[in-house]
Amino acid sequence: SSPVAILLLSLYLSENLLGGIVSVLMFFYNHGEATRVMWTPPLRESFSMPFLYLQLLVMTWIIKKKCSVLTDYILYGVISLLFMLPWQFAQFTLLTQVLCLQAVYSIRL
């Protein structure tokens, strides 16, 4: 599920099939650094990671669109909720996202 979410995110960001394939290949190549699943029982963050990638995809989609509708924000909220439910440290990731978006907005990029 994480490779599929990485593929969707990288396809959307790069607008190229090669970008998506290279991202997934790099995920598998660096799998030991990207996850701890093989050494431990199923961790809570392992269940949240696909939702993090989907949340980044929806957030990028909303920002690129510039004219979002209510359903976009509802989709973002549902994916964020699914991201936060299994993992107790999700709020720190979301805080980092908000601070980065605030910094980008402040310098008007």
mmCIF file of N, CA and C in Angstrom:
data_model
loop_
_atom_site.group_PDB
_atom_site.id
_atom_site.type_symbol
_atom_site.label_atom_id
_atom_site.label_comp_id
_atom_site.label_asym_id
_atom_site.label_seq_id
_atom_site.Cartn_x
_atom_site.Cartn_y
_atom_site.Cartn_z
ATOM 1 N N SER A 1 0.815 -1.201 0.000
ATOM 2 C CA SER A 1 0.000 0.000 0.000
ATOM 3 C C SER A 1 0.855 1.261 0.000
ATOM 4 N N SER A 2 1.968 1.272 0.721
ATOM 5 C CA SER A 2 2.852 2.442 0.667
ATOM 6 C C SER A 2 3.452 2.649 -0.721
ATOM 7 N N PRO A 3 3.919 1.586 -1.398
ATOM 8 C CA PRO A 3 4.436 1.812 -2.755
ATOM 9 C C PRO A 3 3.394 2.358 -3.722
ATOM 10 N N VAL A 4 2.147 1.928 -3.558
ATOM 11 C CA VAL A 4 1.086 2.453 -4.427
ATOM 12 C C VAL A 4 0.864 3.933 -4.148
ATOM 13 N N ALA A 5 0.838 4.312 -2.868
ATOM 14 C CA ALA A 5 0.653 5.719 -2.520
ATOM 15 C C ALA A 5 1.850 6.555 -2.985
ATOM 16 N N ILE A 6 3.060 6.017 -2.864
ATOM 17 C CA ILE A 6 4.247 6.733 -3.356
ATOM 18 C C ILE A 6 4.174 6.891 -4.868
ATOM 19 N N LEU A 7 3.729 5.846 -5.566
ATOM 20 C CA LEU A 7 3.585 5.925 -7.014
ATOM 21 C C LEU A 7 2.592 7.014 -7.405
ATOM 22 N N LEU A 8 1.431 7.056 -6.751
ATOM 23 C CA LEU A 8 0.427 8.076 -7.072
ATOM 24 C C LEU A 8 0.957 9.480 -6.797
ATOM 25 N N LEU A 9 1.608 9.663 -5.653
ATOM 26 C CA LEU A 9 2.144 10.974 -5.302
ATOM 27 C C LEU A 9 3.213 11.414 -6.289
ATOM 28 N N SER A 10 4.140 10.523 -6.610
ATOM 29 C CA SER A 10 5.221 10.912 -7.515
ATOM 30 C C SER A 10 4.744 11.074 -8.954
ATOM 31 N N LEU A 11 3.743 10.305 -9.368
ATOM 32 C CA LEU A 11 3.164 10.517 -10.698
ATOM 33 C C LEU A 11 2.532 11.898 -10.789
ATOM 34 N N TYR A 12 1.834 12.292 -9.742
ATOM 35 C CA TYR A 12 1.180 13.604 -9.769
ATOM 36 C C TYR A 12 2.205 14.734 -9.713
ATOM 37 N N LEU A 13 3.223 14.581 -8.880
ATOM 38 C CA LEU A 13 4.205 15.654 -8.744
ATOM 39 C C LEU A 13 5.104 15.787 -9.968
ATOM 40 N N SER A 14 5.538 14.656 -10.531
ATOM 41 C CA SER A 14 6.454 14.723 -11.665
ATOM 42 C C SER A 14 5.737 14.826 -13.005
ATOM 43 N N GLU A 15 4.459 14.479 -13.039
ATOM 44 C CA GLU A 15 3.662 14.454 -14.269
ATOM 45 C C GLU A 15 4.327 13.581 -15.330
ATOM 46 N N ASN A 16 4.971 12.495 -14.870
ATOM 47 C CA ASN A 16 5.717 11.626 -15.767
ATOM 48 C C ASN A 16 5.720 10.217 -15.180
ATOM 49 N N LEU A 17 5.514 9.221 -16.008
ATOM 50 C CA LEU A 17 5.509 7.844 -15.545
ATOM 51 C C LEU A 17 6.876 7.432 -15.014
ATOM 52 N N LEU A 18 7.924 7.905 -15.650
ATOM 53 C CA LEU A 18 9.275 7.564 -15.205
ATOM 54 C C LEU A 18 9.538 8.060 -13.783
ATOM 55 N N GLY A 19 9.042 9.234 -13.446
ATOM 56 C CA GLY A 19 9.196 9.750 -12.084
ATOM 57 C C GLY A 19 8.530 8.858 -11.055
ATOM 58 N N GLY A 20 7.365 8.318 -11.385
ATOM 59 C CA GLY A 20 6.673 7.413 -10.478
ATOM 60 C C GLY A 20 7.404 6.099 -10.313
ATOM 61 N N ILE A 21 7.891 5.563 -11.417
ATOM 62 C CA ILE A 21 8.596 4.280 -11.352
ATOM 63 C C ILE A 21 9.905 4.420 -10.580
ATOM 64 N N VAL A 22 10.645 5.496 -10.818
ATOM 65 C CA VAL A 22 11.904 5.707 -10.104
ATOM 66 C C VAL A 22 11.651 5.874 -8.608
ATOM 67 N N SER A 23 10.597 6.566 -8.225
ATOM 68 C CA SER A 23 10.279 6.741 -6.805
ATOM 69 C C SER A 23 9.996 5.412 -6.120
ATOM 70 N N VAL A 24 9.214 4.569 -6.766
ATOM 71 C CA VAL A 24 8.896 3.268 -6.181
ATOM 72 C C VAL A 24 10.146 2.385 -6.122
ATOM 73 N N LEU A 25 10.960 2.413 -7.168
ATOM 74 C CA LEU A 25 12.207 1.640 -7.150
ATOM 75 C C LEU A 25 13.129 2.101 -6.029
ATOM 76 N N MET A 26 13.212 3.411 -5.808
ATOM 77 C CA MET A 26 14.056 3.927 -4.723
ATOM 78 C C MET A 26 13.490 3.552 -3.357
ATOM 79 N N PHE A 27 12.164 3.475 -3.246
ATOM 80 C CA PHE A 27 11.564 3.023 -1.995
ATOM 81 C C PHE A 27 11.968 1.583 -1.700
ATOM 82 N N PHE A 28 11.898 0.723 -2.706
ATOM 83 C CA PHE A 28 12.283 -0.674 -2.489
ATOM 84 C C PHE A 28 13.780 -0.813 -2.267
ATOM 85 N N TYR A 29 14.579 -0.016 -2.960
ATOM 86 C CA TYR A 29 16.023 -0.078 -2.785
ATOM 87 C C TYR A 29 16.424 0.348 -1.373
ATOM 88 N N ASN A 30 15.755 1.349 -0.836
ATOM 89 C CA ASN A 30 16.047 1.859 0.500
ATOM 90 C C ASN A 30 15.046 1.364 1.532
ATOM 91 N N HIS A 31 14.474 0.208 1.323
ATOM 92 C CA HIS A 31 13.415 -0.297 2.204
ATOM 93 C C HIS A 31 13.909 -0.447 3.639
ATOM 94 N N GLY A 32 15.158 -0.807 3.829
ATOM 95 C CA GLY A 32 15.701 -0.956 5.181
ATOM 96 C C GLY A 32 15.739 0.344 5.947
ATOM 97 N N GLU A 33 15.954 1.456 5.245
ATOM 98 C CA GLU A 33 15.960 2.764 5.891
ATOM 99 C C GLU A 33 14.573 3.386 5.951
ATOM 100 N N ALA A 34 13.671 2.937 5.076
ATOM 101 C CA ALA A 34 12.345 3.543 5.001
ATOM 102 C C ALA A 34 11.363 2.955 6.007
ATOM 103 N N THR A 35 11.623 1.763 6.502
ATOM 104 C CA THR A 35 10.673 1.128 7.408
ATOM 105 C C THR A 35 11.395 0.170 8.344
ATOM 106 N N ARG A 36 10.743 -0.122 9.462
ATOM 107 C CA ARG A 36 11.276 -1.091 10.414
ATOM 108 C C ARG A 36 10.405 -2.341 10.484
ATOM 109 N N VAL A 37 9.584 -2.563 9.495
ATOM 110 C CA VAL A 37 8.592 -3.630 9.536
ATOM 111 C C VAL A 37 9.234 -5.007 9.625
ATOM 112 N N MET A 38 10.363 -5.200 8.963
ATOM 113 C CA MET A 38 10.926 -6.553 8.929
ATOM 114 C C MET A 38 11.538 -6.991 10.251
ATOM 115 N N TRP A 39 11.852 -6.052 11.159
ATOM 116 C CA TRP A 39 12.484 -6.412 12.421
ATOM 117 C C TRP A 39 11.540 -6.396 13.608
ATOM 118 N N THR A 40 10.380 -5.836 13.464
ATOM 119 C CA THR A 40 9.459 -5.697 14.592
ATOM 120 C C THR A 40 8.081 -6.186 14.193
ATOM 121 N N PRO A 41 7.242 -6.454 15.171
ATOM 122 C CA PRO A 41 5.849 -6.752 14.823
ATOM 123 C C PRO A 41 5.209 -5.510 14.202
ATOM 124 N N PRO A 42 4.055 -5.653 13.615
ATOM 125 C CA PRO A 42 3.432 -4.511 12.957
ATOM 126 C C PRO A 42 3.341 -3.279 13.872
ATOM 127 N N LEU A 43 3.917 -2.214 13.403
ATOM 128 C CA LEU A 43 3.934 -0.969 14.163
ATOM 129 C C LEU A 43 2.788 -0.072 13.744
ATOM 130 N N ARG A 44 2.411 0.816 14.639
ATOM 131 C CA ARG A 44 1.296 1.710 14.332
ATOM 132 C C ARG A 44 1.629 2.651 13.187
ATOM 133 N N GLU A 45 2.888 3.126 13.130
ATOM 134 C CA GLU A 45 3.229 4.042 12.040
ATOM 135 C C GLU A 45 3.229 3.337 10.686
ATOM 136 N N SER A 46 3.408 2.022 10.686
ATOM 137 C CA SER A 46 3.364 1.282 9.425
ATOM 138 C C SER A 46 1.963 1.342 8.810
ATOM 139 N N PHE A 47 0.943 1.392 9.644
ATOM 140 C CA PHE A 47 -0.419 1.492 9.135
ATOM 141 C C PHE A 47 -0.758 2.923 8.711
ATOM 142 N N SER A 48 -0.048 3.905 9.233
ATOM 143 C CA SER A 48 -0.336 5.300 8.922
ATOM 144 C C SER A 48 0.400 5.815 7.687
ATOM 145 N N MET A 49 1.512 5.199 7.332
ATOM 146 C CA MET A 49 2.328 5.743 6.243
ATOM 147 C C MET A 49 1.600 5.875 4.913
ATOM 148 N N PRO A 50 0.808 4.888 4.462
ATOM 149 C CA PRO A 50 0.097 5.105 3.196
ATOM 150 C C PRO A 50 -0.846 6.313 3.254
ATOM 151 N N PHE A 51 -1.447 6.543 4.405
ATOM 152 C CA PHE A 51 -2.345 7.696 4.540
ATOM 153 C C PHE A 51 -1.560 9.006 4.536
ATOM 154 N N LEU A 52 -0.337 8.994 5.036
ATOM 155 C CA LEU A 52 0.501 10.192 4.965
ATOM 156 C C LEU A 52 0.800 10.545 3.512
ATOM 157 N N TYR A 53 1.163 9.552 2.710
ATOM 158 C CA TYR A 53 1.446 9.816 1.300
ATOM 159 C C TYR A 53 0.187 10.279 0.564
ATOM 160 N N LEU A 54 -0.952 9.682 0.872
ATOM 161 C CA LEU A 54 -2.202 10.125 0.242
ATOM 162 C C LEU A 54 -2.583 11.530 0.697
ATOM 163 N N GLN A 55 -2.314 11.839 1.958
ATOM 164 C CA GLN A 55 -2.610 13.175 2.456
ATOM 165 C C GLN A 55 -1.743 14.216 1.745
ATOM 166 N N LEU A 56 -0.471 13.897 1.545
ATOM 167 C CA LEU A 56 0.409 14.809 0.809
ATOM 168 C C LEU A 56 -0.066 14.987 -0.629
ATOM 169 N N LEU A 57 -0.558 13.904 -1.231
ATOM 170 C CA LEU A 57 -1.095 13.993 -2.585
ATOM 171 C C LEU A 57 -2.300 14.920 -2.640
ATOM 172 N N VAL A 58 -3.239 14.748 -1.723
ATOM 173 C CA VAL A 58 -4.446 15.587 -1.723
ATOM 174 C C VAL A 58 -4.097 17.038 -1.407
ATOM 175 N N MET A 59 -3.163 17.254 -0.473
ATOM 176 C CA MET A 59 -2.761 18.619 -0.147
ATOM 177 C C MET A 59 -2.110 19.301 -1.355
ATOM 178 N N THR A 60 -1.259 18.582 -2.063
ATOM 179 C CA THR A 60 -0.627 19.138 -3.262
ATOM 180 C C THR A 60 -1.665 19.411 -4.336
ATOM 181 N N TRP A 61 -2.627 18.516 -4.451
ATOM 182 C CA TRP A 61 -3.702 18.685 -5.435
ATOM 183 C C TRP A 61 -4.519 19.938 -5.123
ATOM 184 N N ILE A 62 -4.834 20.155 -3.852
ATOM 185 C CA ILE A 62 -5.606 21.335 -3.453
ATOM 186 C C ILE A 62 -4.804 22.609 -3.729
ATOM 187 N N ILE A 63 -3.515 22.595 -3.416
ATOM 188 C CA ILE A 63 -2.685 23.783 -3.622
ATOM 189 C C ILE A 63 -2.524 24.089 -5.113
ATOM 190 N N LYS A 64 -2.332 23.067 -5.933
ATOM 191 C CA LYS A 64 -2.163 23.283 -7.371
ATOM 192 C C LYS A 64 -3.450 23.753 -8.033
ATOM 193 N N LYS A 65 -4.583 23.291 -7.518
ATOM 194 C CA LYS A 65 -5.874 23.597 -8.132
ATOM 195 C C LYS A 65 -6.261 25.064 -8.000
ATOM 196 N N LYS A 66 -5.930 25.680 -6.905
ATOM 197 C CA LYS A 66 -6.210 27.089 -6.596
ATOM 198 C C LYS A 66 -7.686 27.422 -6.486
ATOM 199 N N CYS A 67 -8.570 26.558 -6.920
ATOM 200 C CA CYS A 67 -10.010 26.773 -6.788
ATOM 201 C C CYS A 67 -10.620 25.481 -6.281
ATOM 202 N N SER A 68 -10.550 25.272 -4.984
ATOM 203 C CA SER A 68 -11.004 24.020 -4.406
ATOM 204 C C SER A 68 -12.459 24.119 -3.977
ATOM 205 N N VAL A 69 -13.100 22.985 -3.940
ATOM 206 C CA VAL A 69 -14.480 22.906 -3.484
ATOM 207 C C VAL A 69 -14.503 22.206 -2.129
ATOM 208 N N LEU A 70 -15.650 22.190 -1.522
ATOM 209 C CA LEU A 70 -15.797 21.623 -0.178
ATOM 210 C C LEU A 70 -15.422 20.148 -0.130
ATOM 211 N N THR A 71 -15.727 19.415 -1.191
ATOM 212 C CA THR A 71 -15.408 17.982 -1.186
ATOM 213 C C THR A 71 -13.906 17.727 -1.126
ATOM 214 N N ASP A 72 -13.095 18.636 -1.675
ATOM 215 C CA ASP A 72 -11.640 18.495 -1.575
ATOM 216 C C ASP A 72 -11.198 18.565 -0.122
ATOM 217 N N TYR A 73 -11.750 19.505 0.603
ATOM 218 C CA TYR A 73 -11.379 19.668 2.008
ATOM 219 C C TYR A 73 -11.917 18.528 2.875
ATOM 220 N N ILE A 74 -13.080 18.017 2.523
ATOM 221 C CA ILE A 74 -13.620 16.865 3.252
ATOM 222 C C ILE A 74 -12.736 15.646 3.017
ATOM 223 N N LEU A 75 -12.305 15.437 1.770
ATOM 224 C CA LEU A 75 -11.396 14.338 1.459
ATOM 225 C C LEU A 75 -10.090 14.485 2.234
ATOM 226 N N TYR A 76 -9.550 15.696 2.285
ATOM 227 C CA TYR A 76 -8.318 15.947 3.039
ATOM 228 C C TYR A 76 -8.527 15.661 4.530
ATOM 229 N N GLY A 77 -9.661 16.057 5.062
ATOM 230 C CA GLY A 77 -9.952 15.814 6.472
ATOM 231 C C GLY A 77 -10.114 14.336 6.791
ATOM 232 N N VAL A 78 -10.767 13.599 5.910
ATOM 233 C CA VAL A 78 -10.956 12.157 6.138
ATOM 234 C C VAL A 78 -9.622 11.424 6.078
ATOM 235 N N ILE A 79 -8.794 11.757 5.100
ATOM 236 C CA ILE A 79 -7.480 11.110 4.997
ATOM 237 C C ILE A 79 -6.612 11.492 6.189
ATOM 238 N N SER A 80 -6.693 12.741 6.637
ATOM 239 C CA SER A 80 -5.930 13.152 7.823
ATOM 240 C C SER A 80 -6.397 12.400 9.065
ATOM 241 N N LEU A 81 -7.698 12.199 9.190
ATOM 242 C CA LEU A 81 -8.226 11.438 10.313
ATOM 243 C C LEU A 81 -7.730 9.991 10.276
ATOM 244 N N LEU A 82 -7.758 9.386 9.092
ATOM 245 C CA LEU A 82 -7.271 8.017 8.961
ATOM 246 C C LEU A 82 -5.766 7.936 9.236
ATOM 247 N N PHE A 83 -5.040 9.008 8.952
ATOM 248 C CA PHE A 83 -3.618 9.062 9.253
ATOM 249 C C PHE A 83 -3.379 9.168 10.760
ATOM 250 N N MET A 84 -4.219 9.932 11.453
ATOM 251 C CA MET A 84 -4.004 10.173 12.881
ATOM 252 C C MET A 84 -4.495 9.037 13.776
ATOM 253 N N LEU A 85 -5.473 8.275 13.347
ATOM 254 C CA LEU A 85 -6.043 7.248 14.217
ATOM 255 C C LEU A 85 -5.044 6.178 14.674
ATOM 256 N N PRO A 86 -4.252 5.576 13.790
ATOM 257 C CA PRO A 86 -3.386 4.496 14.282
ATOM 258 C C PRO A 86 -2.091 4.947 14.952
ATOM 259 N N TRP A 87 -1.629 6.170 14.717
ATOM 260 C CA TRP A 87 -0.284 6.542 15.141
ATOM 261 C C TRP A 87 -0.347 7.690 16.140
ATOM 262 N N GLN A 88 0.246 7.505 17.310
ATOM 263 C CA GLN A 88 0.160 8.505 18.367
ATOM 264 C C GLN A 88 1.031 9.729 18.110
ATOM 265 N N PHE A 89 2.002 9.652 17.195
ATOM 266 C CA PHE A 89 2.881 10.788 16.923
ATOM 267 C C PHE A 89 2.509 11.534 15.645
ATOM 268 N N ALA A 90 1.344 11.264 15.106
ATOM 269 C CA ALA A 90 0.915 11.894 13.860
ATOM 270 C C ALA A 90 0.774 13.405 14.005
ATOM 271 N N GLN A 91 0.426 13.885 15.201
ATOM 272 C CA GLN A 91 0.227 15.322 15.369
ATOM 273 C C GLN A 91 1.521 16.096 15.140
ATOM 274 N N PHE A 92 2.666 15.487 15.414
ATOM 275 C CA PHE A 92 3.932 16.177 15.184
ATOM 276 C C PHE A 92 4.230 16.298 13.690
ATOM 277 N N THR A 93 3.863 15.289 12.928
ATOM 278 C CA THR A 93 4.011 15.358 11.481
ATOM 279 C C THR A 93 3.088 16.426 10.899
ATOM 280 N N LEU A 94 1.869 16.470 11.393
ATOM 281 C CA LEU A 94 0.923 17.482 10.905
ATOM 282 C C LEU A 94 1.361 18.891 11.304
ATOM 283 N N LEU A 95 1.923 19.043 12.501
ATOM 284 C CA LEU A 95 2.439 20.349 12.923
ATOM 285 C C LEU A 95 3.574 20.796 12.006
ATOM 286 N N THR A 96 4.451 19.879 11.635
ATOM 287 C CA THR A 96 5.537 20.206 10.714
ATOM 288 C C THR A 96 4.988 20.640 9.360
ATOM 289 N N GLN A 97 3.965 19.963 8.870
ATOM 290 C CA GLN A 97 3.342 20.353 7.604
ATOM 291 C C GLN A 97 2.756 21.760 7.688
ATOM 292 N N VAL A 98 2.055 22.040 8.770
ATOM 293 C CA VAL A 98 1.434 23.360 8.927
ATOM 294 C C VAL A 98 2.496 24.451 9.005
ATOM 295 N N LEU A 99 3.568 24.208 9.740
ATOM 296 C CA LEU A 99 4.637 25.200 9.847
ATOM 297 C C LEU A 99 5.325 25.428 8.501
ATOM 298 N N CYS A 100 5.519 24.372 7.729
ATOM 299 C CA CYS A 100 6.114 24.531 6.399
ATOM 300 C C CYS A 100 5.193 25.307 5.468
ATOM 301 N N LEU A 101 3.904 25.010 5.500
ATOM 302 C CA LEU A 101 2.954 25.752 4.671
ATOM 303 C C LEU A 101 2.886 27.218 5.093
ATOM 304 N N GLN A 102 2.947 27.483 6.405
ATOM 305 C CA GLN A 102 2.940 28.864 6.888
ATOM 306 C C GLN A 102 4.190 29.603 6.427
ATOM 307 N N ALA A 103 5.330 28.943 6.458
ATOM 308 C CA ALA A 103 6.574 29.571 6.005
ATOM 309 C C ALA A 103 6.522 29.875 4.510
ATOM 310 N N VAL A 104 6.012 28.956 3.731
ATOM 311 C CA VAL A 104 5.900 29.167 2.278
ATOM 312 C C VAL A 104 4.921 30.302 1.998
ATOM 313 N N TYR A 105 3.811 30.342 2.728
ATOM 314 C CA TYR A 105 2.838 31.424 2.547
ATOM 315 C C TYR A 105 3.425 32.763 2.971
ATOM 316 N N SER A 106 4.226 32.766 4.036
ATOM 317 C CA SER A 106 4.793 34.005 4.545
ATOM 318 C C SER A 106 5.788 34.632 3.578
ATOM 319 N N ILE A 107 6.550 33.798 2.871
ATOM 320 C CA ILE A 107 7.504 34.355 1.930
ATOM 321 C C ILE A 107 6.924 34.423 0.514
ATOM 322 N N ARG A 108 5.636 34.139 0.403
ATOM 323 C CA ARG A 108 4.854 34.281 -0.834
ATOM 324 C C ARG A 108 5.406 33.492 -2.010
ATOM 325 N N LEU A 109 5.665 32.210 -1.767
ATOM 326 C CA LEU A 109 6.096 31.345 -2.883
ATOM 327 C C LEU A 109 4.910 30.771 -3.561
#
